[in-house]
């Protein structure tokens, strides 16, 4: 059965799946339960009759990724913080979002431009547009790949990259009309052909501004972002339809190589979250999952502040149970000493030398 080409993105401990008319979200909660949610895509851009026209649809996807995708990324981060009993306010989320946008523009757009202009002027008297563009492209690639390699070493970011891989594996499974199960998802790679080329397209389009003044180059690059998204989306769709051609596969290899960084091999619990997210997206878009798909129990997505309040209340209750009074504390201390003596346990002299529980046992291999 032909389906709309579902897409998605990784969240903090979760996955967002995007369909034609709505999105589905699933996030792993602090107690191991899976939160599920659906949201219609009813923006003005999405409702407009030009929204699905070539080139226009790429701009729509860019808008939905920046606004809806980033909002859910922030919400999933708030839920993760709430799992530690910390409530993030709306102001903190807004400031984080603004800082992220400014940081990305500065690091991936402005810094390569300034570095290229400086290097070109030093190498060639009066500058050279072609040399400047080649240097800028090289610097942008080095910064982008280097940044991904650095952040991928963080345990938290690595988990996001694992969820990214789970998202792709689940989409592969749906596109082959197989039941959405962990076993079927394991048959497919973490890379997906409809991911990872926007950055490469930007190098080509930004060449139109090579040799311009600094102000024109900066403003022009920012204004070109929607054009990059529009062209990249069409390139991705075309490439996905002609993937059997060896020349097309070769052309898209850089995007696949890049996904070796941005996706990692997920564990089974992460694939379950991705499958739950796909179930939410399919239901929201009026479709059914392939017969035999794994049904995963989900509960409605809570507000982060409510979750933080519940976690804090449970922690207070646990603390009260452990510190019921002087006699209770003395009994607990005696019991702890007895257990340690019986087991002959010796604590490490330097606690910092103990392995990080967030790293030990993590799986690894990212889109």
Coordinates of C-alpha atoms in Angstrom, one line a residue:
X1 CA 0.0 0.0 0.0
X2 CA 1.4 3.4 -1.0
X3 CA 1.9 5.7 1.9
X4 CA 2.9 9.3 2.5
X5 CA 6.6 9.4 3.1
X6 CA 6.8 9.7 6.8
X7 CA 9.8 11.7 8.3
X8 CA 10.9 12.4 11.8
X9 CA 13.5 13.6 14.2
X10 CA 15.1 12.5 17.5
X11 CA 14.1 14.1 20.8
X12 CA 15.5 13.9 24.3
X13 CA 14.6 10.3 25.2
X14 CA 12.0 10.3 22.4
X15 CA 11.1 10.5 18.8
X16 CA 8.8 12.7 16.7
X17 CA 7.3 11.3 13.5
X18 CA 5.8 13.6 10.9
X19 CA 3.0 12.5 8.6
X20 CA 1.0 14.4 5.9
X21 CA -1.5 16.2 8.3
X22 CA -0.2 15.5 11.8
X23 CA 2.7 14.4 14.0
X24 CA 3.1 11.7 16.6
X25 CA 5.4 11.9 19.5
X26 CA 6.6 9.4 22.1
X27 CA 9.0 10.1 25.0
X28 CA 10.4 7.7 27.6
X29 CA 9.4 8.9 31.1
X30 CA 11.6 8.8 34.2
X31 CA 9.8 5.7 35.5
X32 CA 10.2 3.8 32.2
X33 CA 6.7 4.5 31.0
X34 CA 6.2 5.9 27.5
X35 CA 4.3 9.2 27.0
X36 CA 2.4 9.6 23.7
X37 CA 1.0 12.6 22.0
X38 CA -0.5 13.8 18.7
X39 CA -0.6 17.2 17.1
X40 CA -2.2 18.4 13.9
X41 CA -0.1 20.3 11.3
X42 CA -2.5 23.2 10.9
X43 CA -0.2 26.1 10.3
X44 CA -1.1 28.8 7.8
X45 CA 1.7 27.5 5.5
X46 CA 0.5 23.9 5.8
X47 CA -3.2 24.8 5.0
X48 CA -2.2 26.9 1.9
X49 CA -2.9 25.2 -1.4
X50 CA 0.7 25.9 -2.5
X51 CA 2.1 24.1 0.6
X52 CA 2.5 20.8 -1.2
X53 CA 3.8 22.3 -4.5
X54 CA 7.4 21.6 -5.5
X55 CA 9.9 24.0 -3.7
X56 CA 7.1 25.4 -1.5
X57 CA 6.8 22.2 0.4
X58 CA 10.5 22.4 1.4
X59 CA 9.9 25.7 3.0
X60 CA 6.9 24.3 4.9
X61 CA 9.0 21.4 6.2
X62 CA 11.7 23.9 7.3
X63 CA 9.1 25.9 9.2
X64 CA 7.6 22.8 10.8
X65 CA 11.0 21.5 11.8
X66 CA 12.2 24.8 13.3
X67 CA 8.9 25.7 15.1
X68 CA 7.2 22.4 15.9
X69 CA 10.3 20.2 16.0
X70 CA 12.3 22.6 18.2
X71 CA 9.3 23.1 20.5
X72 CA 8.9 19.4 21.0
X73 CA 12.7 19.0 21.4
X74 CA 12.5 21.6 24.2
X75 CA 9.5 20.0 25.7
X76 CA 11.2 16.6 25.8
X77 CA 14.2 18.2 27.4
X78 CA 11.8 19.7 30.0
X79 CA 10.4 16.3 30.7
X80 CA 13.9 14.9 31.1
X81 CA 14.7 17.7 33.6
X82 CA 11.3 17.1 35.4
X83 CA 12.4 13.4 35.8
X84 CA 15.1 14.9 38.1
X85 CA 12.5 17.0 39.9
X86 CA 13.5 20.2 38.1
X87 CA 10.9 22.4 36.4
X88 CA 12.0 24.5 33.5
X89 CA 10.0 27.6 33.0
X90 CA 8.8 29.0 29.7
X91 CA 11.4 31.8 29.8
X92 CA 14.3 29.4 30.2
X93 CA 13.0 27.4 27.2
X94 CA 12.6 30.5 25.1
X95 CA 16.1 31.7 26.0
X96 CA 17.6 28.3 25.2
X97 CA 15.9 28.3 21.8
X98 CA 17.1 31.8 21.0
X99 CA 20.7 31.0 22.0
X100 CA 20.7 27.8 19.9
X101 CA 19.6 29.7 16.8
X102 CA 22.2 32.5 17.3
X103 CA 24.9 29.9 18.1
X104 CA 24.1 27.8 15.0
X105 CA 24.1 30.9 12.6
X106 CA 27.3 32.1 14.1
X107 CA 29.2 28.8 14.0
X108 CA 28.0 27.3 10.7
X109 CA 27.2 30.4 8.6
X110 CA 29.2 33.5 9.8
X111 CA 32.4 31.9 11.1
X112 CA 33.1 30.0 7.8
X113 CA 32.4 33.2 5.8
X114 CA 34.7 35.4 7.9
X115 CA 37.5 32.8 7.9
X116 CA 37.2 32.4 4.1
X117 CA 37.4 36.2 3.5
X118 CA 40.4 36.6 5.8
X119 CA 42.2 33.6 4.2
X120 CA 41.4 34.8 0.7
X121 CA 42.6 38.3 1.3
X122 CA 45.8 37.0 2.8
X123 CA 46.5 34.7 -0.1
X124 CA 45.3 36.8 -3.0
X125 CA 45.7 40.6 -3.2
X126 CA 42.2 42.1 -3.6
X127 CA 40.5 38.7 -3.0
X128 CA 39.1 36.1 -5.4
X129 CA 35.5 35.1 -5.4
X130 CA 36.1 31.5 -6.5
X131 CA 38.9 30.9 -4.0
X132 CA 36.9 32.5 -1.2
X133 CA 34.0 30.2 -1.9
X134 CA 36.1 27.0 -2.0
X135 CA 37.8 28.0 1.3
X136 CA 34.4 28.8 2.9
X137 CA 33.0 25.4 1.8
X138 CA 36.0 23.6 3.2
X139 CA 35.9 25.5 6.5
X140 CA 32.2 24.9 6.8
X141 CA 32.6 21.2 6.3
X142 CA 35.5 21.0 8.8
X143 CA 33.5 23.0 11.4
X144 CA 30.3 21.0 10.9
X145 CA 31.9 17.5 11.0
X146 CA 34.2 18.5 13.8
X147 CA 31.3 19.9 15.9
X148 CA 29.4 16.6 15.4
X149 CA 32.3 14.5 16.3
X150 CA 32.9 16.5 19.5
X151 CA 29.3 16.6 20.7
X152 CA 28.8 12.9 19.9
X153 CA 31.2 12.1 22.7
X154 CA 28.6 13.5 25.2
X155 CA 26.5 10.6 26.7
X156 CA 23.4 12.7 26.4
X157 CA 23.9 13.6 22.8
X158 CA 24.9 10.1 22.0
X159 CA 21.5 8.9 23.3
X160 CA 19.9 11.5 21.0
X161 CA 21.8 10.0 18.1
X162 CA 20.7 6.5 19.1
X163 CA 17.1 7.7 19.0
X164 CA 17.9 9.2 15.6
X165 CA 18.9 5.8 14.4
X166 CA 15.8 4.2 15.9
X167 CA 13.7 6.7 14.0
X168 CA 15.3 5.8 10.7
X169 CA 15.1 2.0 11.3
X170 CA 11.4 2.3 12.1
X171 CA 10.7 4.4 9.0
X172 CA 12.6 1.8 6.9
X173 CA 10.3 -0.9 8.4
X174 CA 7.1 1.0 7.6
X175 CA 8.3 1.7 4.0
X176 CA 8.8 -2.0 3.4
X177 CA 5.3 -2.6 4.8
X178 CA 6.5 -4.9 7.5
X179 CA 5.0 -5.2 11.0
X180 CA 6.5 -2.6 13.3
X181 CA 8.5 -4.7 15.7
X182 CA 11.9 -4.5 17.2
X183 CA 13.1 -7.6 15.3
X184 CA 12.0 -6.2 11.9
X185 CA 13.5 -2.7 12.6
X186 CA 16.9 -4.4 13.4
X187 CA 17.0 -5.6 9.8
X188 CA 17.6 -2.0 8.5
X189 CA 20.5 0.5 8.9
X190 CA 20.4 3.6 11.0
X191 CA 21.1 5.7 7.9
X192 CA 18.2 6.8 5.6
X193 CA 18.5 8.3 2.1
X194 CA 16.1 11.2 2.8
X195 CA 18.5 12.6 5.5
X196 CA 21.7 14.6 5.5
X197 CA 22.1 16.6 2.2
X198 CA 20.8 20.1 3.2
X199 CA 24.3 21.0 4.4
X200 CA 25.8 20.0 1.1
X201 CA 23.2 22.0 -1.0
X202 CA 24.0 25.1 1.1
X203 CA 27.6 25.0 -0.2
X204 CA 26.4 25.2 -3.7
X205 CA 23.8 27.9 -3.2
X206 CA 26.0 30.1 -1.0
X207 CA 28.4 30.3 -3.9
X208 CA 26.0 32.8 -5.5
X209 CA 27.2 35.4 -2.9
X210 CA 30.9 34.8 -3.1
X211 CA 32.8 38.0 -3.6
X212 CA 30.1 40.3 -2.2
X213 CA 30.5 42.7 0.6
X214 CA 30.5 41.4 4.2
X215 CA 27.1 42.8 4.9
X216 CA 25.5 41.4 1.7
X217 CA 27.1 38.0 2.3
X218 CA 25.8 37.8 5.9
X219 CA 22.3 38.9 5.2
X220 CA 22.2 37.0 1.9
X221 CA 23.2 33.7 3.6
X222 CA 20.5 34.1 6.2
X223 CA 17.9 34.9 3.6
X224 CA 19.0 31.9 1.5
X225 CA 18.2 29.4 4.3
X226 CA 14.6 28.9 3.0
X227 CA 15.9 28.5 -0.5
X228 CA 18.4 25.9 0.7
X229 CA 15.6 24.0 2.4
X230 CA 13.4 24.1 -0.7
X231 CA 16.0 22.8 -3.1
X232 CA 17.4 20.3 -0.6
X233 CA 13.9 18.8 0.0
X234 CA 13.4 18.3 -3.8
X235 CA 16.9 16.8 -4.1
X236 CA 16.1 14.4 -1.3
X237 CA 12.8 13.3 -2.9
X238 CA 14.4 12.8 -6.2
X239 CA 17.3 10.9 -4.8
X240 CA 15.0 8.6 -2.8
X241 CA 13.1 7.7 -5.9
X242 CA 16.2 6.8 -8.0
X243 CA 18.3 5.1 -5.3
X244 CA 18.6 2.0 -7.5
X245 CA 20.9 3.9 -9.9
X246 CA 24.5 3.5 -8.9
X247 CA 25.4 7.1 -9.9
X248 CA 22.6 8.5 -7.6
X249 CA 23.8 6.3 -4.8
X250 CA 27.4 7.6 -5.3
X251 CA 26.1 11.2 -5.4
X252 CA 24.4 10.8 -2.0
X253 CA 27.2 8.9 -0.3
X254 CA 28.4 12.0 1.6
X255 CA 25.0 12.3 3.2
X256 CA 25.2 8.6 4.2
X257 CA 28.8 9.1 5.5
X258 CA 27.6 12.0 7.6
X259 CA 24.9 9.8 9.1
X260 CA 27.6 7.5 10.5
X261 CA 28.1 10.3 13.0
X262 CA 24.6 11.6 13.6
X263 CA 23.0 8.2 14.1
X264 CA 24.0 5.4 16.4
X265 CA 22.8 1.8 16.9
X266 CA 19.9 2.1 19.4
X267 CA 19.0 -0.4 22.1
X268 CA 15.6 -2.2 22.0
X269 CA 13.9 0.2 24.4
X270 CA 14.7 3.1 22.0
X271 CA 13.3 1.3 19.1
X272 CA 10.1 0.7 21.1
X273 CA 9.8 4.4 21.6
X274 CA 10.2 5.0 17.9
X275 CA 7.6 2.4 17.1
X276 CA 5.2 4.0 19.7
X277 CA 5.8 7.4 18.0
X278 CA 5.0 5.9 14.6
X279 CA 1.8 4.4 16.0
X280 CA 0.8 7.9 17.2
X281 CA 1.6 9.5 13.8
X282 CA -0.2 6.8 11.8
X283 CA -3.3 7.2 14.1
X284 CA -3.2 11.0 13.8
X285 CA -3.1 10.7 10.0
X286 CA -5.9 8.2 9.8
X287 CA -3.7 5.3 8.9
X288 CA -3.2 1.9 10.4
X289 CA 0.1 0.2 11.2
X290 CA 0.9 -3.0 9.3
X291 CA -0.8 -6.1 10.7
X292 CA 1.2 -7.8 13.4
X293 CA 2.9 -4.6 14.6
X294 CA 4.0 -4.4 18.2
X295 CA 1.5 -2.6 20.4
X296 CA 3.2 -0.5 23.0
X297 CA 1.4 0.8 26.0
X298 CA 1.4 4.6 26.2
X299 CA 0.1 7.2 28.6
X300 CA -0.9 10.8 27.8
X301 CA 2.0 13.2 27.6
X302 CA 2.1 15.2 30.9
X303 CA 3.1 18.8 31.4
X304 CA 6.7 19.1 32.6
X305 CA 5.7 21.1 35.7
X306 CA 3.2 18.5 36.7
X307 CA 5.7 15.7 36.2
X308 CA 8.3 17.6 38.2
X309 CA 5.8 18.1 41.0
X310 CA 5.0 14.4 41.1
X311 CA 8.7 13.4 41.1
X312 CA 9.4 15.8 43.9
X313 CA 6.5 14.5 45.9
X314 CA 7.7 10.9 45.5
X315 CA 11.2 11.9 46.5
X316 CA 9.9 13.6 49.6
X317 CA 7.9 10.5 50.5
X318 CA 10.9 8.2 50.0
X319 CA 13.1 10.5 52.1
X320 CA 10.5 10.5 54.9
X321 CA 10.3 6.7 54.8
X322 CA 14.1 6.5 55.1
X323 CA 14.3 9.1 57.9
X324 CA 11.4 8.2 60.1
X325 CA 13.2 9.2 63.3
X326 CA 16.4 8.6 65.4
X327 CA 15.6 4.9 66.1
X328 CA 14.9 4.3 62.4
X329 CA 18.1 6.0 61.3
X330 CA 20.2 4.0 63.9
X331 CA 18.6 0.8 62.7
X332 CA 19.3 1.6 59.1
X333 CA 22.9 2.4 59.9
X334 CA 23.4 -0.8 61.8
X335 CA 21.8 -2.8 59.0
X336 CA 24.1 -1.1 56.4
X337 CA 27.2 -1.9 58.4
X338 CA 26.2 -5.5 58.7
X339 CA 25.5 -5.9 55.0
X340 CA 28.8 -4.3 54.1
X341 CA 30.7 -6.5 56.5
X342 CA 29.0 -9.7 55.3
X343 CA 29.7 -8.8 51.7
X344 CA 33.3 -7.6 52.4
X345 CA 32.7 -4.6 50.2
X346 CA 35.4 -1.9 50.0
X347 CA 34.4 1.5 48.5
X348 CA 36.9 3.0 46.0
X349 CA 39.3 5.4 47.6
X350 CA 38.7 7.9 44.7
X351 CA 35.0 8.1 43.8
X352 CA 35.8 10.0 40.6
X353 CA 37.7 6.9 39.3
X354 CA 34.5 4.8 39.4
X355 CA 33.0 4.2 35.9
X356 CA 30.2 6.6 34.8
X357 CA 26.9 4.6 35.0
X358 CA 25.7 6.7 32.1
X359 CA 28.4 5.4 29.8
X360 CA 28.9 1.8 30.8
X361 CA 26.7 -0.5 28.8
X362 CA 25.7 2.0 26.2
X363 CA 25.4 0.7 22.7
X364 CA 26.9 2.6 19.8
X365 CA 27.3 3.1 16.1
X366 CA 23.7 8.2 13.9
X367 CA 21.3 10.2 9.9

